[in-house]
Each structure stands twice: as C-alpha cells, then as structure tokens.
Short mmCIF file of C-alpha atoms in Angstrom, two decimals:
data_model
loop_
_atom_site.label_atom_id
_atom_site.label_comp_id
_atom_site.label_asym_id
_atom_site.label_seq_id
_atom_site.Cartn_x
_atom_site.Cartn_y
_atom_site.Cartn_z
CA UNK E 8 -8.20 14.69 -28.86
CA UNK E 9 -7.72 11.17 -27.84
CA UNK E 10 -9.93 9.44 -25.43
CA UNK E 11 -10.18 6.70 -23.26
CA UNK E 12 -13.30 6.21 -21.54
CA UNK E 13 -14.98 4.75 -19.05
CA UNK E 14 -18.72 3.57 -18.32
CA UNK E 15 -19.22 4.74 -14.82
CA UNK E 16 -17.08 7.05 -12.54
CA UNK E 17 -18.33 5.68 -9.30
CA UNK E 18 -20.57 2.50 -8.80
CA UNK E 19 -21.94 1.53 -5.43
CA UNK E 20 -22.85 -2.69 -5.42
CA UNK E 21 -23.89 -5.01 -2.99
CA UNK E 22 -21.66 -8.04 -2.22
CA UNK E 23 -22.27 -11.11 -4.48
CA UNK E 24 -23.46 -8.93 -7.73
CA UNK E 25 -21.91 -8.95 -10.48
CA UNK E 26 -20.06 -5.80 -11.98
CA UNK E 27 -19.26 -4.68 -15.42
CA UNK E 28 -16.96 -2.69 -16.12
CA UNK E 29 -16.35 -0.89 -19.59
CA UNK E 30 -13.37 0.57 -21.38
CA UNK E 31 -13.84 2.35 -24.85
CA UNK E 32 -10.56 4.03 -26.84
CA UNK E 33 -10.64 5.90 -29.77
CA UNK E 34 -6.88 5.56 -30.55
CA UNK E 35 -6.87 2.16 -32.79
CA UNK E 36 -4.69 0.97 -30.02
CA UNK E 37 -3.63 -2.77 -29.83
CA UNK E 38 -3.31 -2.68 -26.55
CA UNK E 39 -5.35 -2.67 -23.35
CA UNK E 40 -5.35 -2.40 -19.97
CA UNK E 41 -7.21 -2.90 -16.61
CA UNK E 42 -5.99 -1.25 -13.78
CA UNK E 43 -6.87 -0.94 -9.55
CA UNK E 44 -5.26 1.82 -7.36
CA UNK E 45 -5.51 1.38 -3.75
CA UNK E 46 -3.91 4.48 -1.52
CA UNK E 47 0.30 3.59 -0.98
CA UNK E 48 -0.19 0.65 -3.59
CA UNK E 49 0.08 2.02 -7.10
CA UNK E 50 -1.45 0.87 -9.93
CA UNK E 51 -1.70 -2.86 -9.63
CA UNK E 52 -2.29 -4.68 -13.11
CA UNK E 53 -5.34 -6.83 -13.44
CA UNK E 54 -5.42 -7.91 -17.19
CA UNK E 55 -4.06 -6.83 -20.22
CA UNK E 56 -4.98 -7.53 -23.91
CA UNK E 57 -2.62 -7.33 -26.76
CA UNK E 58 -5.27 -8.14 -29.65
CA UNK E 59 -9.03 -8.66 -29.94
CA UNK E 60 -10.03 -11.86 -27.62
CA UNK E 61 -6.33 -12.14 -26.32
CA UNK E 62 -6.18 -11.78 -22.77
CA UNK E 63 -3.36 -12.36 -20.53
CA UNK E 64 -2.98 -11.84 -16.75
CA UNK E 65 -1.59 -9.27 -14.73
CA UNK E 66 -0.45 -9.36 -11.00
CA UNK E 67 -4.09 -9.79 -9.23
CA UNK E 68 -6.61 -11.27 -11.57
CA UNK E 69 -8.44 -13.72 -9.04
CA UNK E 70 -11.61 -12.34 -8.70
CA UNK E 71 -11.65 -10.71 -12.15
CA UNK E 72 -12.26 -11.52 -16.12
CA UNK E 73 -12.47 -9.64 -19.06
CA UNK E 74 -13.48 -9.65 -22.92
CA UNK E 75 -12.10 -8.07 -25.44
CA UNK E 76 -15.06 -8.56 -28.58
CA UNK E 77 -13.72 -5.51 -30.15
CA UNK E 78 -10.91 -3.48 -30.79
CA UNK E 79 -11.75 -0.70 -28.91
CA UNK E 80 -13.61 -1.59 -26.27
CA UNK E 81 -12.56 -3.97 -23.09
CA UNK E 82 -14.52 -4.93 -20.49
CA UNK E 83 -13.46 -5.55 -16.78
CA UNK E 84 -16.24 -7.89 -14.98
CA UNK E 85 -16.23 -9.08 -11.18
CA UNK E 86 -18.08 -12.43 -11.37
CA UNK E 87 -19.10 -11.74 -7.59
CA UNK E 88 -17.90 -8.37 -5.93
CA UNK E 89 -16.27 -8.58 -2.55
CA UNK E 90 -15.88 -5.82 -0.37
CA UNK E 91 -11.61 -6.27 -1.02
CA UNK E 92 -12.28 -5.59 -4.49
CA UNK E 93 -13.42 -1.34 -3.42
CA UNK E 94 -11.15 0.04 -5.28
CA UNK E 95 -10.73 2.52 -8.33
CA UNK E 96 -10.16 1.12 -11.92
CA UNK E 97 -8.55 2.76 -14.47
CA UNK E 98 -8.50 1.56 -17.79
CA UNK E 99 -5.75 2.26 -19.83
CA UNK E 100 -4.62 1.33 -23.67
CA UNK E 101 -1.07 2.25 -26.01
CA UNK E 102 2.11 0.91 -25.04
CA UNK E 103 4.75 2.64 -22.82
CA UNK E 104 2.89 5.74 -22.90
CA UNK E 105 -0.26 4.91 -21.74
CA UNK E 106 -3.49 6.86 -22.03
CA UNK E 107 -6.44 6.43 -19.40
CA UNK E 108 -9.51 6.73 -18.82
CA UNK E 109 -10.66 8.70 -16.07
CA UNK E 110 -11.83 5.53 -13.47
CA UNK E 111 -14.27 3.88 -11.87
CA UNK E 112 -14.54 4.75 -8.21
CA UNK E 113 -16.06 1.21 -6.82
CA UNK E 114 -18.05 0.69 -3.41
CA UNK E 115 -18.65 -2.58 -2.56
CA UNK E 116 -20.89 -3.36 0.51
CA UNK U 26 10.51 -5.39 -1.25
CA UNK U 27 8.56 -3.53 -3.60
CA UNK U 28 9.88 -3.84 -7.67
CA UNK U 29 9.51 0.33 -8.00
CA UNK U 30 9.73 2.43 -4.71
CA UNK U 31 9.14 5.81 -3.86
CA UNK U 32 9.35 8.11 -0.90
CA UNK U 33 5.48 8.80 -1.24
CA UNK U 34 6.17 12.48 0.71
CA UNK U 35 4.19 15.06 0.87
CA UNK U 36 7.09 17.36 -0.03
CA UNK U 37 5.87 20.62 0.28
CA UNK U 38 7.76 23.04 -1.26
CA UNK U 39 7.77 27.20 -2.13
CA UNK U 40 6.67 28.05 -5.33
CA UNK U 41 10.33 28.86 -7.20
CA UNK U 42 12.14 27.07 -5.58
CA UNK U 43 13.92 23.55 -6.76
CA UNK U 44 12.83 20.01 -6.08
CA UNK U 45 14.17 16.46 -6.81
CA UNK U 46 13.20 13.08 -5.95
CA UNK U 47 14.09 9.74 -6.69
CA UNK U 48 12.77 6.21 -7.75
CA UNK U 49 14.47 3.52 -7.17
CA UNK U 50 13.83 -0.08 -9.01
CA UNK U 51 14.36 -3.52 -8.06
CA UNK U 52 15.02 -5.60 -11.30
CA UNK U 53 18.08 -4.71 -12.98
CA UNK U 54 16.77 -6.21 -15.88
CA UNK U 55 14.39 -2.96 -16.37
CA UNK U 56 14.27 -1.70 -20.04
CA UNK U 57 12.43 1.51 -20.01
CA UNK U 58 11.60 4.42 -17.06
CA UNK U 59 9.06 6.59 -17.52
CA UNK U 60 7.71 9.41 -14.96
CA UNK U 61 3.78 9.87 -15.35
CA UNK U 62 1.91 12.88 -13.18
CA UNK U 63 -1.25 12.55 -11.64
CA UNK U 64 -3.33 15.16 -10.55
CA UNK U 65 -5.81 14.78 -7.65
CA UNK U 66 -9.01 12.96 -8.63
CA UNK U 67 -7.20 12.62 -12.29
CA UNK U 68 -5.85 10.40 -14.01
CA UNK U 69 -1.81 9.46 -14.13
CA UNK U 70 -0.63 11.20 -17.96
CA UNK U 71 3.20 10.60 -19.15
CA UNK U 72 5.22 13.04 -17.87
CA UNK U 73 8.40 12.45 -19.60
CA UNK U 74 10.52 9.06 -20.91
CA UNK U 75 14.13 8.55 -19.17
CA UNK U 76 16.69 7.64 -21.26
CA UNK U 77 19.83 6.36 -20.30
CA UNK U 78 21.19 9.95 -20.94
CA UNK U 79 18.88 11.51 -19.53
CA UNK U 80 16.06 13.94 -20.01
CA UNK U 81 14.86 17.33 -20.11
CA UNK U 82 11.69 19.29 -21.00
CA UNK U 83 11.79 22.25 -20.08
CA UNK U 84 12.23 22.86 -16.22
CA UNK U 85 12.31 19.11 -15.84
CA UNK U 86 15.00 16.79 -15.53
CA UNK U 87 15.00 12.74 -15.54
CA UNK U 88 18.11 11.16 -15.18
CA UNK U 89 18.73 7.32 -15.56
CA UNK U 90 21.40 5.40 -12.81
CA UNK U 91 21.34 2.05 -14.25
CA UNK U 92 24.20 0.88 -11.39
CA UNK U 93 22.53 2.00 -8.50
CA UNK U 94 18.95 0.85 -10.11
CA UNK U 95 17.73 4.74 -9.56
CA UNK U 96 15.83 7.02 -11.33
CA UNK U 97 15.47 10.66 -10.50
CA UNK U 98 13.16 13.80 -11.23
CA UNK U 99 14.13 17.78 -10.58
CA UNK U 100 12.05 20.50 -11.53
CA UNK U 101 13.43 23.76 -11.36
CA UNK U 102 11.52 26.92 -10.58
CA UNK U 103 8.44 25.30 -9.61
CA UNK U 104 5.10 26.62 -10.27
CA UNK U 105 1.70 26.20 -8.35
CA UNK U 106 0.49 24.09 -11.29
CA UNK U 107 3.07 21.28 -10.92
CA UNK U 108 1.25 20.37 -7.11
CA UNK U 109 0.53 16.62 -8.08
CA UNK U 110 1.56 12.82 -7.43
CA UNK U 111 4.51 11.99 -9.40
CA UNK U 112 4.57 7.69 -10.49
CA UNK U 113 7.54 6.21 -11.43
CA UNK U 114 6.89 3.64 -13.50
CA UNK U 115 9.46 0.93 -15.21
CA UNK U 116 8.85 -1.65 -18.38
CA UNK U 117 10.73 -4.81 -17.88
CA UNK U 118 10.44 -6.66 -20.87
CA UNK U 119 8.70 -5.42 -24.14
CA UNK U 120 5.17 -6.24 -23.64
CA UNK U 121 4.24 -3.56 -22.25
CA UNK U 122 3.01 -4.55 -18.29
CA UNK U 123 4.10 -1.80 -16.79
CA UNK U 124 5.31 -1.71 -12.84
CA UNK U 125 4.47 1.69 -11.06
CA UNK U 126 5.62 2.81 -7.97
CA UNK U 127 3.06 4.40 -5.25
CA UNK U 128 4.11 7.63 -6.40
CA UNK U 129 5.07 11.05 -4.69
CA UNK U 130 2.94 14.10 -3.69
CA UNK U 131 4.30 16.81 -4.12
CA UNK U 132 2.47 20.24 -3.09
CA UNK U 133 3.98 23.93 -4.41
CA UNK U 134 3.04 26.75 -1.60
CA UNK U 135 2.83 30.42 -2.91
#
C-alpha cells in the first residue's frame, strides 16, 4: 500500500517559533509537494520539488522554506510562525495523480 | 476571478437519485482535468482523469468542454458512501503544479 506520511497531525505553536514540518513517501516518487487548505480556498501550493535539493515555488511561499536532502522525504519549515499561517498542510508527491499524506492541522497563537 | 471555480454547495441529495456538477476553468491553455474526492477530515484521493472524450467508471461520468472552459461530474444512483467534497483540479503546463478549485460538498440522505 503506498504511503505518504506526515510527522504530526495537529501542532499547536506560539508565534515567532519555528515549525518543522515533515513529509516521508514510500513511492520512489520524483516529485513533491507542500500544500495549505484554508475553508473556500482550496489547496494553495507552497513549494514543490522535482528532484533531491531542487525546489521551486508555488503560489504563497513567503513565510515558508523547504529541503529536500533525500528522495523521500521533504520538509516544510516556517522560519517564524504567524498566526496567518493556521492552516492545514498536506503533503503530497507523484505527478497528476497525486498521493497525500494525511495533514498537519496547525494552531498558531 | 479564481483560475478553477466551483459552486462549493452543499447539494444534498436522496440516496438513488442522480447528481451533476460542474467546474469551470479560467486558462484555456489547461492540459489535463482531473476530479479528486475528499472525505471529511481525509485527505483529497483521484477520483477519475477527464479526457477530452470523456470519462466513465462506473456510475461516474466526467466530461471535458474545452470551448466553454467546463468540466463536469454526474454520478448516477448515488450511494450514502459517495457524501464527500468533490475538487476539481486542472494541470496547465507539464510540471505538474496543479490548480484546484475549493471543491463541492456533496451530502447523500437515505
């Protein structure tokens, strides 16, 4: 069965931390993704990564990196969380059909 | 205007009965449609690829309107289990950055 998964399903941080988030797929896929969804927004692309330490932007990185060290595993960090950045993440990887994990539920107060 | 948009619902509907609903897409330069289901508190998981002459698995149908910049999604005798958010989702160009519309709830009532 493939998987996708993720570190934490919900995370509760202070403003001004900063947050790791982690991605792990079993699938040998190439590529990866980082995802928010906000209620009536969709899934809003943060970064994506096509091959290990390639990285390219999505539609709303500011605020955000990431690392990609390994094939399977991609990392999502906030360098200092802001309450606009509660949200869930999904991490995703494959191409048009893509598999997730099943998010990151993220309070920040 | 939003690139993919969807009328986000709820439509509640009665288990059997028939239910469409449509996508629509802003760049006409879209390659590839897709519609992915999400269930509550899940995950969104492919659904089914649309191809430009159309699509169906089993009681569902995806149909492709490339000159009105619609896609559209009918499932036929519906069952309790298919109560989820339906995402329309559209690839622009081949790298695979995917743009997803808000989706559409959809609840079946026995």
């Amino acid at each position: 069965d493939v998987k996708v998964t993720q570190s934490s399903r919900y995370l509760v941080k202070r403003t001004g931390e900063k947050v790791f988030l982690e991605c792990v797929q079993d699938m040998d896929h190439e590529n990866m993704f980082w995802y928010r969804q906000d209620p009536g927004l969709g899934l809003r692309l943060i970064y994506f990564s096509y091959d290990v330490k390639m990285k390219e932007k999505g539609d709303i990185p500011e605020g955000y990196s990431v690392s990609r060290e390994k094939k399977e595993r991609f990392s999502l960090i906030l360098e200092s969380a802001s309450t606009n950045q509660t949200s869930m993440y999904l991490c995703a990887s494959g191409g048009n059909e893509q598999f997730f994990g099943p998010g990151t539920r993220l309070t920040v107060l | 205007r939003k690139e993919v948009e969807q009328d986000p619902g709820p439509f509640n509907v009665p288990e059997g009965a028939t239910v469409a609903f449509n996508c629509t897409y802003s760049n006409s330069a879209s390659q590839s449609f897709f519609w992915y289901r999400q269930d509550c508190r899940k995950e969104p998981k492919l659904l089914m690829s649309v191809y430009s002459s159309g699509n169906e698995d089993g009681r569902f149908t995806a149909q492709l309107n490339r000159a009105s910049q619609y896609i559209s999604l009918l499932i036929r005798d519906s069952k309790l289990s298919d109560s989820a958010t339906y995402l329309c989702v559209v690839n622009v160009d081949s790298n695979y950055q995917l743009i997803w519309g808000a989706g559409t709830k959809l609840i079946i009532k026995p």
